[in-house]
mmCIF file of C-alpha atoms in Angstrom:
data_model
loop_
_atom_site.group_PDB
_atom_site.id
_atom_site.type_symbol
_atom_site.label_atom_id
_atom_site.label_comp_id
_atom_site.label_asym_id
_atom_site.label_seq_id
_atom_site.Cartn_x
_atom_site.Cartn_y
_atom_site.Cartn_z
ATOM 1 C CA MET A 202 -75.563 -11.480 64.810
ATOM 2 C CA GLN A 203 -73.362 -14.627 65.755
ATOM 3 C CA ASN A 204 -71.072 -16.795 64.065
ATOM 4 C CA ILE A 205 -70.873 -19.850 66.494
ATOM 5 C CA VAL A 206 -69.990 -23.881 65.270
ATOM 6 C CA ILE A 207 -70.028 -26.741 67.923
ATOM 7 C CA LEU A 208 -68.625 -30.053 66.242
ATOM 8 C CA ALA A 209 -68.232 -33.376 68.038
ATOM 9 C CA GLY A 210 -65.646 -35.889 66.073
ATOM 10 C CA ASN A 211 -62.971 -37.739 66.138
ATOM 11 C CA ILE A 212 -59.400 -36.701 65.008
ATOM 12 C CA GLY A 213 -58.373 -37.104 61.262
ATOM 13 C CA ARG A 214 -54.674 -36.405 61.466
ATOM 14 C CA ALA A 215 -52.707 -35.724 65.240
ATOM 15 C CA PRO A 216 -52.305 -31.637 65.884
ATOM 16 C CA ASP A 217 -49.265 -30.347 64.538
ATOM 17 C CA THR A 218 -47.834 -26.788 66.785
ATOM 18 C CA ARG A 219 -45.750 -24.248 64.711
ATOM 19 C CA ASN A 220 -45.390 -20.524 65.873
ATOM 20 C CA THR A 221 -46.194 -17.307 63.688
ATOM 21 C CA GLN A 222 -42.876 -14.897 63.969
ATOM 22 C CA GLY A 223 -44.802 -12.771 65.882
ATOM 23 C CA GLY A 224 -44.433 -16.074 69.138
ATOM 24 C CA THR A 225 -48.370 -16.785 68.217
ATOM 25 C CA SER A 226 -48.892 -20.486 68.946
ATOM 26 C CA VAL A 227 -51.333 -22.223 66.443
ATOM 27 C CA THR A 228 -52.585 -25.315 67.107
ATOM 28 C CA ARG A 229 -53.794 -27.516 63.631
ATOM 29 C CA PHE A 230 -55.959 -31.083 63.207
ATOM 30 C CA SER A 231 -58.507 -32.215 60.718
ATOM 31 C CA LEU A 232 -61.516 -33.451 62.390
ATOM 32 C CA ALA A 233 -64.139 -35.848 60.938
ATOM 33 C CA THR A 234 -68.457 -35.489 61.190
ATOM 34 C CA SER A 235 -71.114 -38.518 60.414
ATOM 35 C CA ARG A 236 -73.968 -38.100 60.522
ATOM 36 C CA PRO A 237 -76.689 -40.380 58.926
ATOM 37 C CA ARG A 238 -77.653 -40.789 54.722
ATOM 38 C CA LEU A 239 -81.067 -39.896 54.540
ATOM 39 C CA VAL A 240 -82.583 -40.583 50.983
ATOM 40 C CA ASP A 241 -86.541 -39.395 51.575
ATOM 41 C CA GLY A 242 -86.316 -38.760 55.159
ATOM 42 C CA GLN A 243 -85.185 -42.623 55.491
ATOM 43 C CA VAL A 244 -81.888 -43.912 56.822
ATOM 44 C CA VAL A 245 -79.799 -45.749 54.411
ATOM 45 C CA ARG A 246 -78.493 -49.428 55.933
ATOM 46 C CA ALA A 247 -76.160 -51.548 54.756
ATOM 47 C CA GLU A 248 -77.204 -55.426 54.010
ATOM 48 C CA ASP A 249 -76.764 -55.994 57.206
ATOM 49 C CA GLY A 250 -79.030 -54.079 58.669
ATOM 50 C CA SER A 251 -76.092 -50.761 59.940
ATOM 51 C CA ARG A 252 -76.878 -47.786 58.481
ATOM 52 C CA ILE A 253 -74.772 -46.503 56.030
ATOM 53 C CA GLU A 254 -73.340 -42.678 57.560
ATOM 54 C CA ASP A 255 -71.825 -40.700 55.658
ATOM 55 C CA THR A 256 -68.281 -38.183 56.595
ATOM 56 C CA GLU A 257 -67.863 -34.107 56.852
ATOM 57 C CA TRP A 258 -63.985 -33.429 57.388
ATOM 58 C CA HIS A 259 -63.634 -30.193 59.480
ATOM 59 C CA ARG A 260 -60.486 -28.366 59.333
ATOM 60 C CA ILE A 261 -59.371 -27.067 62.898
ATOM 61 C CA ILE A 262 -57.192 -23.634 64.724
ATOM 62 C CA CYS A 263 -56.541 -23.735 68.475
ATOM 63 C CA PHE A 264 -54.405 -20.303 69.629
ATOM 64 C CA ASN A 265 -51.565 -20.189 72.424
ATOM 65 C CA GLY A 266 -52.721 -22.504 75.458
ATOM 66 C CA LEU A 267 -55.450 -23.805 74.050
ATOM 67 C CA GLY A 268 -53.902 -25.225 70.911
ATOM 68 C CA ARG A 269 -50.602 -26.987 73.733
ATOM 69 C CA VAL A 270 -53.100 -28.305 75.948
ATOM 70 C CA VAL A 271 -54.427 -30.551 71.935
ATOM 71 C CA GLN A 272 -51.679 -31.118 71.796
ATOM 72 C CA ASP A 273 -50.516 -32.630 74.295
ATOM 73 C CA ARG A 274 -53.359 -34.927 75.048
ATOM 74 C CA CYS A 275 -55.096 -35.388 71.082
ATOM 75 C CA GLY A 276 -54.201 -37.903 68.788
ATOM 76 C CA THR A 277 -55.281 -39.224 66.446
ATOM 77 C CA GLY A 278 -58.979 -41.118 66.595
ATOM 78 C CA SER A 279 -59.176 -38.561 69.683
ATOM 79 C CA LYS A 280 -63.437 -37.522 70.799
ATOM 80 C CA VAL A 281 -63.463 -34.788 71.046
ATOM 81 C CA LEU A 282 -65.953 -31.868 70.882
ATOM 82 C CA VAL A 283 -65.128 -28.368 69.239
ATOM 83 C CA ARG A 284 -66.490 -24.751 70.290
ATOM 84 C CA GLY A 285 -65.346 -22.265 68.074
ATOM 85 C CA ARG A 286 -66.684 -19.622 64.992
ATOM 86 C CA ILE A 287 -66.211 -19.843 60.987
ATOM 87 C CA HIS A 288 -63.351 -18.316 59.431
ATOM 88 C CA TYR A 289 -63.395 -18.477 55.923
ATOM 89 C CA THR A 290 -60.055 -16.918 53.465
ATOM 90 C CA ARG A 291 -59.456 -16.220 50.412
ATOM 91 C CA TRP A 292 -56.037 -16.165 48.605
ATOM 92 C CA THR A 293 -54.652 -16.023 44.814
ATOM 93 C CA ASP A 294 -51.611 -20.062 44.232
ATOM 94 C CA ALA A 295 -48.357 -20.288 42.238
ATOM 95 C CA ALA A 296 -50.724 -20.961 39.229
ATOM 96 C CA ASP A 297 -52.970 -17.299 40.291
ATOM 97 C CA VAL A 298 -55.973 -18.900 40.773
ATOM 98 C CA GLU A 299 -58.062 -17.196 43.406
ATOM 99 C CA ARG A 300 -59.072 -19.732 46.444
ATOM 100 C CA PHE A 301 -60.905 -19.848 48.954
ATOM 101 C CA GLY A 302 -61.494 -21.980 51.982
ATOM 102 C CA CYS A 303 -62.683 -22.422 55.574
ATOM 103 C CA GLU A 304 -61.685 -23.402 58.905
ATOM 104 C CA ILE A 305 -63.218 -23.349 62.241
ATOM 105 C CA ILE A 306 -61.163 -21.260 65.333
ATOM 106 C CA ALA A 307 -62.010 -23.083 67.920
ATOM 107 C CA GLU A 308 -62.577 -21.115 71.208
ATOM 108 C CA GLY A 309 -63.133 -23.721 73.537
ATOM 109 C CA VAL A 310 -62.607 -28.338 73.176
ATOM 110 C CA ASP A 311 -63.410 -30.802 75.638
ATOM 111 C CA PHE A 312 -62.162 -34.429 75.701
ATOM 112 C CA LEU A 313 -64.586 -36.762 75.328
ATOM 113 C CA ASN A 314 -62.517 -39.907 75.729
ATOM 114 C CA PRO A 315 -62.202 -40.909 79.174
ATOM 115 C CA VAL A 316 -58.897 -40.364 80.674
ATOM 116 C CA SER A 317 -57.282 -43.250 81.962
ATOM 117 C CA PRO A 318 -54.387 -43.697 84.788
ATOM 118 C CA HIS A 319 -51.593 -43.581 82.746
ATOM 119 C CA GLU A 320 -52.472 -40.445 81.142
ATOM 120 C CA THR A 321 -53.336 -38.432 84.164
ATOM 121 C CA GLU A 322 -50.204 -39.417 85.943
ATOM 122 C CA VAL A 323 -48.683 -38.065 83.182
ATOM 123 C CA LEU A 324 -50.235 -34.931 83.479
ATOM 124 C CA VAL A 325 -49.547 -34.211 86.986
ATOM 125 C CA GLU A 326 -46.605 -32.335 87.001
ATOM 126 C CA PRO A 327 -43.794 -33.958 90.138
ATOM 127 C CA GLY A 328 -44.380 -32.801 93.931
ATOM 128 C CA ASP A 329 -47.607 -31.277 92.526
ATOM 129 C CA PRO A 330 -50.555 -32.516 95.011
ATOM 130 C CA THR A 331 -52.432 -35.340 93.779
ATOM 131 C CA PRO A 332 -55.599 -33.742 92.095
#
């Protein structure tokens, strides 16, 4: 059996990168995905005719090189496609209550926003040949 997740959405909170004591780079961000609200199989619409959407939030984690690229290329509102797997966590909080969480471990991230010429200049190091 496979544990595969593919999500396309907008980054809600800018990526945050930290390093573990062992030197692993861990980058986290939140991702919003939306879908049309359905009632009895029909799309629900607002008074102006636009469709009403429900938004869900996902916690995304990237490691090492992938995380560094995400940190450099993305910010709040960036559109990305994340491929990865679901990871469930369990812990006991300070009040001795058992808690559960779910996060997506990213194995690949595609950047869906077009890259502006300014961003391209930033990504090319001085002295590198023009791509």
